[in-house]
Coordinates of C-alpha atoms and ligand atoms in Angstrom, one line a residue:
X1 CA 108.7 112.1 71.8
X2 CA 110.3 115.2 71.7
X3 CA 113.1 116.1 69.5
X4 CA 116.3 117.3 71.0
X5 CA 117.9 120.5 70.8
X6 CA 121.5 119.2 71.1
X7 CA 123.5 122.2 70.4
X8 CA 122.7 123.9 73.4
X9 CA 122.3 120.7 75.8
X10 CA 125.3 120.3 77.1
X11 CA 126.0 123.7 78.8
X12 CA 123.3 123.6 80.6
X13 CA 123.1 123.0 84.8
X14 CA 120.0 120.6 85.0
X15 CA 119.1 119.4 88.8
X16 CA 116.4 116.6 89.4
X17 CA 115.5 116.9 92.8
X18 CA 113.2 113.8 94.4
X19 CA 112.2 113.7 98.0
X20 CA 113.3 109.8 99.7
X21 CA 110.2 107.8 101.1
X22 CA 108.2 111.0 100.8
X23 CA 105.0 109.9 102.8
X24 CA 107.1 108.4 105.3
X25 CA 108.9 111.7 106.3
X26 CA 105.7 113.5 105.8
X27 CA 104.3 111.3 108.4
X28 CA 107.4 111.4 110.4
X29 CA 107.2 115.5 110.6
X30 CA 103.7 114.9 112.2
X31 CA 104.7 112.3 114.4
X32 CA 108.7 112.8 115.2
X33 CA 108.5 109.3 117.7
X34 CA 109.0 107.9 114.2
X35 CA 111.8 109.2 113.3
X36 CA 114.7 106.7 112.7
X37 CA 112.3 103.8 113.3
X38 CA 111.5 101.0 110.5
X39 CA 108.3 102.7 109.2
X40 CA 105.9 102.3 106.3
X41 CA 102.8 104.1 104.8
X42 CA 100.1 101.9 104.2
X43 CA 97.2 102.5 101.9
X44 CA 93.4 102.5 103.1
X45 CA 92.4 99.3 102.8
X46 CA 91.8 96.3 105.1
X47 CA 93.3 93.6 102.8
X48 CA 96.0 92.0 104.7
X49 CA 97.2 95.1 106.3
X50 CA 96.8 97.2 103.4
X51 CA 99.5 97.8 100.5
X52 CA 102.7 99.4 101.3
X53 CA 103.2 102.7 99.4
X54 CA 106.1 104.3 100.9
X55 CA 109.0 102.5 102.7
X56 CA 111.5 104.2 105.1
X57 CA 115.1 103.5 104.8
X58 CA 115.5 102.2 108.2
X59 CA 112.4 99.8 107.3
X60 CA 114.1 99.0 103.5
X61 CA 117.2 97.6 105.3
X62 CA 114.9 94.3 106.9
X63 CA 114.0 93.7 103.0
X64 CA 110.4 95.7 103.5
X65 CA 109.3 96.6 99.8
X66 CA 106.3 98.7 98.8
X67 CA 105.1 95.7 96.9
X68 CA 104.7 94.1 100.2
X69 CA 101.3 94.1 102.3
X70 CA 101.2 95.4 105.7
X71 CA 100.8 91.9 107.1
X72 CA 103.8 90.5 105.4
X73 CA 106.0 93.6 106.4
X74 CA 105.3 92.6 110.1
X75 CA 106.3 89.2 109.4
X76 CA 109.3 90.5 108.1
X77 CA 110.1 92.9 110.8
X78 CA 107.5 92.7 113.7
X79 CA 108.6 96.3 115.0
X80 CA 107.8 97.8 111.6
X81 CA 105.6 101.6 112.1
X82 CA 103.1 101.3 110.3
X83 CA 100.5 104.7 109.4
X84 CA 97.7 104.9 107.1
X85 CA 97.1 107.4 105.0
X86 CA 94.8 109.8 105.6
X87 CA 91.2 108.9 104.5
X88 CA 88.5 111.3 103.4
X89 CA 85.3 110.3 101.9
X90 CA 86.4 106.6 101.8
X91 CA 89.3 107.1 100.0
X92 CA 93.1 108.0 100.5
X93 CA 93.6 112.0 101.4
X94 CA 96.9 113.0 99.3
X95 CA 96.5 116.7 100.4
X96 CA 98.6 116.6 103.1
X97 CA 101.4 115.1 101.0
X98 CA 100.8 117.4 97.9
X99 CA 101.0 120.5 100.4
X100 CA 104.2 119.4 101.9
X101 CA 105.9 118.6 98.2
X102 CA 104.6 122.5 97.3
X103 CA 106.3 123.4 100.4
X104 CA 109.4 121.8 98.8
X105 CA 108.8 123.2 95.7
X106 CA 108.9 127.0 96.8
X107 CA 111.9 126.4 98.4
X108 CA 114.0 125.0 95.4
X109 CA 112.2 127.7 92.7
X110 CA 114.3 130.4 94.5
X111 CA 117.2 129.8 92.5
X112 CA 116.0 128.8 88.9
X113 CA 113.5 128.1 86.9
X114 CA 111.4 124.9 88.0
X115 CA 109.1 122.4 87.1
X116 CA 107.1 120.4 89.5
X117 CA 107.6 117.2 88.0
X118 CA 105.2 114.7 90.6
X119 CA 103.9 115.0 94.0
X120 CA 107.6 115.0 95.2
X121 CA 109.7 115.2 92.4
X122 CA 110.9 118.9 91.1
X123 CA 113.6 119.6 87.9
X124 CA 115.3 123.2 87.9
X125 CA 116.8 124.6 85.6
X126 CA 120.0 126.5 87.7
X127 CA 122.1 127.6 84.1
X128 CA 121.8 130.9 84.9
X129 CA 122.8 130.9 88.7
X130 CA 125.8 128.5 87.4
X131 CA 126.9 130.9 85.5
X132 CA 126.2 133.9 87.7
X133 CA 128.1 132.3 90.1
X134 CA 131.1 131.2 88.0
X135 CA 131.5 135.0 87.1
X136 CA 131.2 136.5 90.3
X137 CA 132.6 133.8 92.9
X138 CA 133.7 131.1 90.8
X139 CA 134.3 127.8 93.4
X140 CA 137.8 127.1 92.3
X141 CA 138.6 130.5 94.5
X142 CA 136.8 129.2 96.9
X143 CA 138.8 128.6 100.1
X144 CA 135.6 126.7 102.3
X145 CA 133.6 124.2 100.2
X146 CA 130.2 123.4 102.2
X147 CA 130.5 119.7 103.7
X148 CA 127.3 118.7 102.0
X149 CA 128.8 119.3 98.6
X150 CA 132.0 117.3 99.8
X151 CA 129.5 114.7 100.1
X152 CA 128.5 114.8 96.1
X153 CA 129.1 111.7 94.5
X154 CA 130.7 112.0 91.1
X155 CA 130.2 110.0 88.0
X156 CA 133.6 109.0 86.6
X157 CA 135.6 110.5 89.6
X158 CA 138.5 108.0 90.3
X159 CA 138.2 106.9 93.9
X160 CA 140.7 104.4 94.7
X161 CA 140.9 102.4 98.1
X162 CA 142.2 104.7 100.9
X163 CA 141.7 107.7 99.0
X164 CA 139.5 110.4 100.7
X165 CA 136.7 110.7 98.6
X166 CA 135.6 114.3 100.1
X167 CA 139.0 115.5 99.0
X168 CA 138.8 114.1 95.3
X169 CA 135.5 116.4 94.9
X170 CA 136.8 119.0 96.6
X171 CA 140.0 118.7 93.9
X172 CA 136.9 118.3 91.0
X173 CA 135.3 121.6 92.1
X174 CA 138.8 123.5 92.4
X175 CA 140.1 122.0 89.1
X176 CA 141.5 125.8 87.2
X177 CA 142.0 123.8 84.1
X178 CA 138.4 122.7 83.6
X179 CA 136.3 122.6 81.0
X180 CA 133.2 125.4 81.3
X181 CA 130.9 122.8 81.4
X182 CA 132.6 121.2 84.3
X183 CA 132.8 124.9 85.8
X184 CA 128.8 125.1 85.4
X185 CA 128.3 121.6 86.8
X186 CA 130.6 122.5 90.1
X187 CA 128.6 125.4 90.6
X188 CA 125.7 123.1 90.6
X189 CA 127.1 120.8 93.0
X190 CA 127.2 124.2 95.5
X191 CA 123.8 125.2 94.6
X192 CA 121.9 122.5 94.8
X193 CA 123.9 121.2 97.8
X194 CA 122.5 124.5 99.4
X195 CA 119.2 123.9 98.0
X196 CA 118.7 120.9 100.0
X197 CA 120.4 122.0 103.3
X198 CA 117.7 124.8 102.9
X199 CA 114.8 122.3 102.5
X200 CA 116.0 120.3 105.1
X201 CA 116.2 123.4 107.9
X202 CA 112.3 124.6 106.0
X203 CA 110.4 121.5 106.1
X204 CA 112.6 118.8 107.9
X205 CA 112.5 116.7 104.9
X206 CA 115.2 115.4 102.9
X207 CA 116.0 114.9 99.3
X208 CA 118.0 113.6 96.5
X209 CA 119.3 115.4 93.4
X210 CA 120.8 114.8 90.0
X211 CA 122.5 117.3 88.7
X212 CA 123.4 117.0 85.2
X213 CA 123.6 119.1 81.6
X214 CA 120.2 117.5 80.6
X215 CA 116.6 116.3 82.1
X216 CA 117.0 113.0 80.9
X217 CA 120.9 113.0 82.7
X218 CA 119.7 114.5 86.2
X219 CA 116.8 112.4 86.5
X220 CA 118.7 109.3 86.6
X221 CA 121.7 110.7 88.5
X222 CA 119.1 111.9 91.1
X223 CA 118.0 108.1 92.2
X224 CA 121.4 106.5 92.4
X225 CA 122.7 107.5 96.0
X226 CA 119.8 107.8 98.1
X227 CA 119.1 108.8 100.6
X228 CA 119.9 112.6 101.2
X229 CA 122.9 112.8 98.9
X230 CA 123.5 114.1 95.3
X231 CA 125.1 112.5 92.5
X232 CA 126.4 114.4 89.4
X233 CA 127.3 113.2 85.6
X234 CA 130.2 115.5 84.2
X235 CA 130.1 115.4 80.8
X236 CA 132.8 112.9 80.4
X237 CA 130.8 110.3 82.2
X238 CA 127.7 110.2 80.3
X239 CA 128.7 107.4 77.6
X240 CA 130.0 105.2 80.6
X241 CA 126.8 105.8 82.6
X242 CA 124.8 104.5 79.7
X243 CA 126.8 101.9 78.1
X244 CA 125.8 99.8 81.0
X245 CA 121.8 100.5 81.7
X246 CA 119.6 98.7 81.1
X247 CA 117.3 100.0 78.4
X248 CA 114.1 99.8 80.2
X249 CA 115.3 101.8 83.0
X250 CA 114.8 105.0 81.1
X251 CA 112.0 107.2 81.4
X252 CA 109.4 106.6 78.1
X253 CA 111.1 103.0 77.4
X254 CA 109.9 101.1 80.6
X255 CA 106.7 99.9 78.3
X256 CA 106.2 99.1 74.8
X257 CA 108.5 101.0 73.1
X258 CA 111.5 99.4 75.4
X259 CA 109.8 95.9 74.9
X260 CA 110.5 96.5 71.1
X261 CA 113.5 97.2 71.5
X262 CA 114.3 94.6 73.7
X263 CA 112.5 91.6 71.4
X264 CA 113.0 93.0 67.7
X265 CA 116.1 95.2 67.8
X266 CA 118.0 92.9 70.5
X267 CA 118.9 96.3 72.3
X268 CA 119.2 95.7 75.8
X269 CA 121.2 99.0 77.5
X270 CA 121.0 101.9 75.9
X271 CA 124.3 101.6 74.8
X272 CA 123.3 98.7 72.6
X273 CA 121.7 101.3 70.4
X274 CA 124.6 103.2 69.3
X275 CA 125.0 100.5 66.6
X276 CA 122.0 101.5 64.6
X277 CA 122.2 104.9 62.6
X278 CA 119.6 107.5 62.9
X279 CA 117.8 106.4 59.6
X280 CA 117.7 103.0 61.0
X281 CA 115.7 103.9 64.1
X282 CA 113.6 106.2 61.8
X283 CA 112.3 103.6 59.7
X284 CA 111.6 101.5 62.2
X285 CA 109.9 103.4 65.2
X286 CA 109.1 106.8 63.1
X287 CA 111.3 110.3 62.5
X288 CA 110.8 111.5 65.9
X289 CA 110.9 108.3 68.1
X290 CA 113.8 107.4 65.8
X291 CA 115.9 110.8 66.1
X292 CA 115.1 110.9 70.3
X293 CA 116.4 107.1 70.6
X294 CA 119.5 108.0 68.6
X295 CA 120.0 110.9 70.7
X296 CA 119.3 109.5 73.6
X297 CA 122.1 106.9 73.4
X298 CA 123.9 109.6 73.1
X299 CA 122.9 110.9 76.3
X300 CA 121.5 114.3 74.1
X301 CA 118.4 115.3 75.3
X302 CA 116.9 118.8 74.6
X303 CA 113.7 118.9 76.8
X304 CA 113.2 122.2 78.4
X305 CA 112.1 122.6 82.3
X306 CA 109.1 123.6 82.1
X307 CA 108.7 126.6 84.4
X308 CA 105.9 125.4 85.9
X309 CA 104.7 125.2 90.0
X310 CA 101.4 124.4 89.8
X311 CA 100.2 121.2 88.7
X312 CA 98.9 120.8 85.1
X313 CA 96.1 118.7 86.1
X314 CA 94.2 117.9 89.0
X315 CA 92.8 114.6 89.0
X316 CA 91.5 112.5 91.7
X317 CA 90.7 108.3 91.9
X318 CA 90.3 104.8 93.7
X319 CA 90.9 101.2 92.3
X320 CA 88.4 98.8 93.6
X321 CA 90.5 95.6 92.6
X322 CA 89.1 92.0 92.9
X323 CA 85.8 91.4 94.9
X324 CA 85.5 95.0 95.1
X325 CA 85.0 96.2 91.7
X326 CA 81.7 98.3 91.5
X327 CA 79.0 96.1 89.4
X328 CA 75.9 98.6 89.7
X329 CA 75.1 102.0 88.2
X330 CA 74.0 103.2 91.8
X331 CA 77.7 102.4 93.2
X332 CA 79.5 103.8 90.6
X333 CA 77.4 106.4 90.7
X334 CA 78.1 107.0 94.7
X335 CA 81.7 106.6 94.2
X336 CA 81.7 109.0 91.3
X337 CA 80.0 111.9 93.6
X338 CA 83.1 111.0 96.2
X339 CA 85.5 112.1 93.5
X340 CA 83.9 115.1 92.0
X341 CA 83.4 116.4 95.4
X342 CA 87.2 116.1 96.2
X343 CA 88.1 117.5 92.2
X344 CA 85.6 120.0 93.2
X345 CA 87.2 121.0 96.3
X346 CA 90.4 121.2 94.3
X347 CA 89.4 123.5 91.8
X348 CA 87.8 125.7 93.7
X349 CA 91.3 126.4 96.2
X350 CA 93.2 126.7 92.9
X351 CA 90.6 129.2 91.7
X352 CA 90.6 130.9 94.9
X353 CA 94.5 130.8 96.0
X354 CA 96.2 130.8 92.1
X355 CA 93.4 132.6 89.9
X356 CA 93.5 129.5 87.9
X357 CA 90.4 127.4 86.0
X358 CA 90.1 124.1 84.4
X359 CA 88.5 123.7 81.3
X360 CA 87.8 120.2 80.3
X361 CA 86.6 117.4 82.4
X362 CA 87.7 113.7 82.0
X363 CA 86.2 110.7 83.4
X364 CA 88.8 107.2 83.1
X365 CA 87.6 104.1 84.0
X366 CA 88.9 100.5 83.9
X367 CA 86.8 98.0 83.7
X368 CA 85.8 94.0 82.8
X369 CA 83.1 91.8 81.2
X370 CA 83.0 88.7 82.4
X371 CA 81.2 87.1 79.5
X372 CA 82.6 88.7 76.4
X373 CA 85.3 87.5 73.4
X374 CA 86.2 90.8 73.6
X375 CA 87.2 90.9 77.0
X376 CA 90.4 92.8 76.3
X377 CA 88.3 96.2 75.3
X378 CA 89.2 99.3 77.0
X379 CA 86.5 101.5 78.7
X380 CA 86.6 104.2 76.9
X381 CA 87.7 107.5 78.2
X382 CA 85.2 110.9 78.1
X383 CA 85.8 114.2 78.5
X384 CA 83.3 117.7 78.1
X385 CA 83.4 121.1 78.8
X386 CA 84.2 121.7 82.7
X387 CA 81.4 123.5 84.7
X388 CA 82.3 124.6 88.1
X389 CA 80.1 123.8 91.1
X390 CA 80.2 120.2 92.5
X391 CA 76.8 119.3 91.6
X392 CA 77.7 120.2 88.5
X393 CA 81.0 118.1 87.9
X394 CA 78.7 115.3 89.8
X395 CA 76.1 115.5 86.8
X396 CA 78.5 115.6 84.2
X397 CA 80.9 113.1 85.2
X398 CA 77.7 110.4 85.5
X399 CA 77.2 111.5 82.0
X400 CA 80.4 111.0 81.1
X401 CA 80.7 107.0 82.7
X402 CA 76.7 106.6 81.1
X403 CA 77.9 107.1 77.6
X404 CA 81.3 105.0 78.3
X405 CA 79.1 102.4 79.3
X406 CA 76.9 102.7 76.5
X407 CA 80.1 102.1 74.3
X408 CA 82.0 99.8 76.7
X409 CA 78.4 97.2 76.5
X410 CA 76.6 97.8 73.8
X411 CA 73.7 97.8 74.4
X412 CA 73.4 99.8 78.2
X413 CA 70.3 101.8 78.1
X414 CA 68.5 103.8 80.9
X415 CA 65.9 101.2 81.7
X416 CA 68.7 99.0 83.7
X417 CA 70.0 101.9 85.7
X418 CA 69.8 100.6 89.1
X419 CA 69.7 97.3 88.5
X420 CA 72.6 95.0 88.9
X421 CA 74.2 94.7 85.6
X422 CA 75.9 91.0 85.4
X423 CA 78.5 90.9 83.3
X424 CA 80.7 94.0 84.2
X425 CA 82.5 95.3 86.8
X426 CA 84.6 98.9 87.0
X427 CA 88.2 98.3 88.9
X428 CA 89.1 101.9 89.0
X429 CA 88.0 105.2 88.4
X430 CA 88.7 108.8 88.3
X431 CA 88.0 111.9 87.3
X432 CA 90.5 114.9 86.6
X433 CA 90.5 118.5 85.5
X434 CA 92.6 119.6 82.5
X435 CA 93.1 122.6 80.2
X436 CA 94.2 124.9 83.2
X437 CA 95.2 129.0 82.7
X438 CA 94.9 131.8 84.5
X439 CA 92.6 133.8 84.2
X440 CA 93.4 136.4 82.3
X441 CA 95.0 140.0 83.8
X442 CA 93.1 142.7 83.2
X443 CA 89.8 140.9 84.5
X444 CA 88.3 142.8 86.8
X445 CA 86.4 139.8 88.5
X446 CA 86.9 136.1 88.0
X447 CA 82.7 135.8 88.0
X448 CA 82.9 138.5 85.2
X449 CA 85.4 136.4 83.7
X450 CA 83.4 133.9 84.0
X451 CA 80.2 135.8 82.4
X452 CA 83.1 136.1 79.2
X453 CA 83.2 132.6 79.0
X454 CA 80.9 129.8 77.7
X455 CA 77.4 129.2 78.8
X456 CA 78.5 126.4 80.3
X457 CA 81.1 128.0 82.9
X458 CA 78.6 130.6 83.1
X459 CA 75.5 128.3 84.0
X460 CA 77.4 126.4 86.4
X461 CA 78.7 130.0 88.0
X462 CA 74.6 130.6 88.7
X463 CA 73.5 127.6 90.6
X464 CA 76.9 126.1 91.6
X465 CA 75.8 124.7 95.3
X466 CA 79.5 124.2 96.3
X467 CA 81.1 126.6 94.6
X468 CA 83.0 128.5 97.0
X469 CA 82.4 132.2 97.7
X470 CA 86.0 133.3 97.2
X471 CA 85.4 132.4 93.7
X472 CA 83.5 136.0 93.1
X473 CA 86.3 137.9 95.2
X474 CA 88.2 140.5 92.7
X475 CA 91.5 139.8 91.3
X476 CA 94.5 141.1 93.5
X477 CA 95.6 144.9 92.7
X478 CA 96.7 146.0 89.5
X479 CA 94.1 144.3 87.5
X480 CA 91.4 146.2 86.2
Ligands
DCP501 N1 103.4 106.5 95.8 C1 102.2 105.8 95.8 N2 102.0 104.7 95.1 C2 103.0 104.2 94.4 C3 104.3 104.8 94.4 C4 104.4 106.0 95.1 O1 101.2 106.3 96.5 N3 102.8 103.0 93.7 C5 103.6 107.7 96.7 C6 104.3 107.3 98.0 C7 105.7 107.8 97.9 C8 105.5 109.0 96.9 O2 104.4 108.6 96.0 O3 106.2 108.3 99.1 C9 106.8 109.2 96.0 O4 107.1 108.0 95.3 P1 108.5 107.6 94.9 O5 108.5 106.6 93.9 O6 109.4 108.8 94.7 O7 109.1 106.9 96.2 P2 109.5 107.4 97.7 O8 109.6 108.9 97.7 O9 108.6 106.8 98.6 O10 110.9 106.7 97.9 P3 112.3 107.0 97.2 O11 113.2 107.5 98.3 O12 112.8 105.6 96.8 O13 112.1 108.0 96.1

């Protein structure tokens, strides 16, 4: 867990920003007769219509759920939209969606540092616009406040019947006799308010933002009015925003930890835990785990955003649940290949378009004997040195899943390979790349970088099959 930094938390301008029903508006962009209509992204499989994995708003309000089949949502509302994803090499095609959310992305990094949290979910740090903007043009001078900030809504901000709302925040953001960190967060409410109208008029998407003085603060501000609006947490709100909720509903508690809590410490919102003192949470859960739960209830949080556009890892998967589980080596095998092609494909356009390699390759898998006590034994996960070139991510992933096996069984050797081994079955599997820098400047070629590097980057660099020929391309100019 990491350990807060309270001291110099609370000044800070902290927006989360998350797209609403991302795949549907992604879909929608390509095919605008959609728009407005109950629609809902379906994954590839035939299954009853295939699982819902993103709902439209319009489509939410008949009670369709992304737990819901495809089948069921039609039942629910016969004149539901419903699109697959896209499918390449048997399995779901995300690029489309991970383009558009880096279209997003270089839209909000323009005014502050930013992390790109998820496929559609970004956090910016905007402290130093905020203040910037409080110096120069400070929005209590403002005469014109932009109708999408009128729209904020604002933890805490007393909205009694008949009282119109637009002018309370506009009376928030103009208050002289605020406190600076209320300044900051007003400014916020303008930037990020802009933010979005800019995405909107970019991409045609909307979004939803948090904008808060921490991480933790924005990120659950940023889901509470959606669609397409923004919700802020002055200060003075915090400890009345978590007295109330419920304890699982924080990010890092929604598993075991929060199930501790829940069943041994009888903490149900976080606000329960302002009873126990910090040595009491030590002892039981650890110093750091302690000191971030008593911080937390105290709505501190000291995590940094990160600075980061590009992804940390790329990974790529498919779940073959109930009479689809793989039970040979052959069809793992095949299915394996799918992957590392796709990871492949990956690595070589973030090679190519950010200078950018991976260094270690992990194979997960999930898997089941059906004849074992010891049925609730993980497969175990693998990783090795990365090697660029499909082939070679193929070979080294099947290595990877061979010695899993080994461990997961027993007793797999190579005689059974191709045979149909009773008794186990994988129900998902993938295979991501992690350990990712640039390259360093100064190198006058990434292939000669790659000749720096390990045999093993620099094997794969000789007989890669795949590996595409903008890989050898010099760096851009100014290296040497
Ligand atoms: N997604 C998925 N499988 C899931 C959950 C989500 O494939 N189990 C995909 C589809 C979503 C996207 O990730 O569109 C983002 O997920 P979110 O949880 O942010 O949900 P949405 O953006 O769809 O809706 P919301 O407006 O509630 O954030």
């Amino acid at each position: 867990m990491p350990v807060a930094k309270p001291e110099s938390s609370d000044s800070r301008v902290i927006a989360h920003v998350d797209m609403d029903c991302f795949y549907v508006q992604v879909e929608q962009r390509k095919q605008p007769q959609l728009r407005g209509l109950p629609t809902a992204v379906v994954q590839y499989n035939e299954w009853k219509g295939g699982a819902l994995i993103a709902v439209s708003y319009e489509a939410r309000k008949f009670g369709i759920k992304r737990s819901m089949r495809g089948e069921e949502a039609k039942e629910v509302c016969p004149q539901v939209q419903l699109v697959q994803v896209p499918v390449a090499r048997g399995k779901a095609d995300l690029s489309g969606y991970r383009n558009a959310g880096s279209e997003v992305v270089s839209i909000l990094a323009r005014r502050g540092r930013c992390e790109r949290a998820s496929i559609d979910e970004v956090y910016l740090d905007l402290t130093d616009a905020a203040e910037m903007m409080l110096a120069d043009n400070p929005p209590q001078g403002m005469e014109t406040i932009d109708e999408e900030a009128l729209k904020s809504h604002i933890l805490g901000l007393n909205n009694e019947d008949g009282s119109d709302v637009k002018e309370n925040v506009r009376n928030w953001i103009h208050r002289h006799n605020a406190d600076h960190r209320d300044k900051l967060l007003a400014c916020g409410i303008l930037i990020v308010a802009e933010l979005r109208m800019q995405v909107l008029k970019e991409t045609e998407f909307t979004c939803s933002a948090g904008i808060a003085h921490n991480k933790m603060l924005a990120k659950l501000a940023s889901g509470m009015n959606k669609p397409a609006q923004q919700t802020v947490v002055p200060f003075s709100s915090v400890k009345g925003l978590l007295d109330t909720l419920p304890i699982r509903k924080m990010k890092q508690l929604g598993g075991k930890l929060g199930i501790s809590l829940q069943m041994d410490m009888g903490v149900n919102t976080v606000g329960d835990l302002l009873q126990f003192p910090e040595e009491k949470l030590q002892e039981r859960y650890g110093i750091n785990t302690g000191t971030w739960l008593w911080n937390i209830a105290r709505g501190i949080s000291g995590e940094e955003v990160e600075g980061r556009l590009l992804p940390k890892s790329h990974g790529s998967g498919k779940t073959f649940p109930g009479p689809r589980a793989l039970k040979t080596v052959p069809a793992v095998q095949h299915w394996l290949n799918q992957l590392c092609e796709e990871l492949s494909e990956r690595l070589c356009s973030d090679l190519d378009q950010n200078k950018r390699i991976a260094h270690t390759l992990t194979l997960h898998a999930r898997a089941y004997k059906s004849s074992d006590s010891d049925s609730q034994k993980k497969f175990p996960s693998k990783s090795c040195p990365l090697r660029y070139g499909t082939a070679k991510i193929q070979e080294d992933a099947f290595n990877l899943f061979q010695a899993g096996l080994r461990e997961y069984i027993g007793f797999y050797g190579g005689k059974t390979r191709g045979s149909h081994c009773r008794g186990w079955g994988i129900t998902s599997l993938s295979v991501s790349a992690s350990k990712i820098v640039p390259i360093p400047s100064g190198t006058c070629s990434i292939a000669k970088y790659f000749h720096g590097q390990s045999t093993s980057h620099f094997s794969s660099m000789q007989s890669s099959d795949n590996l595409n020929t903008e890989a050898t391309l010099s760096l851009p100019s100014g290296s040497i």
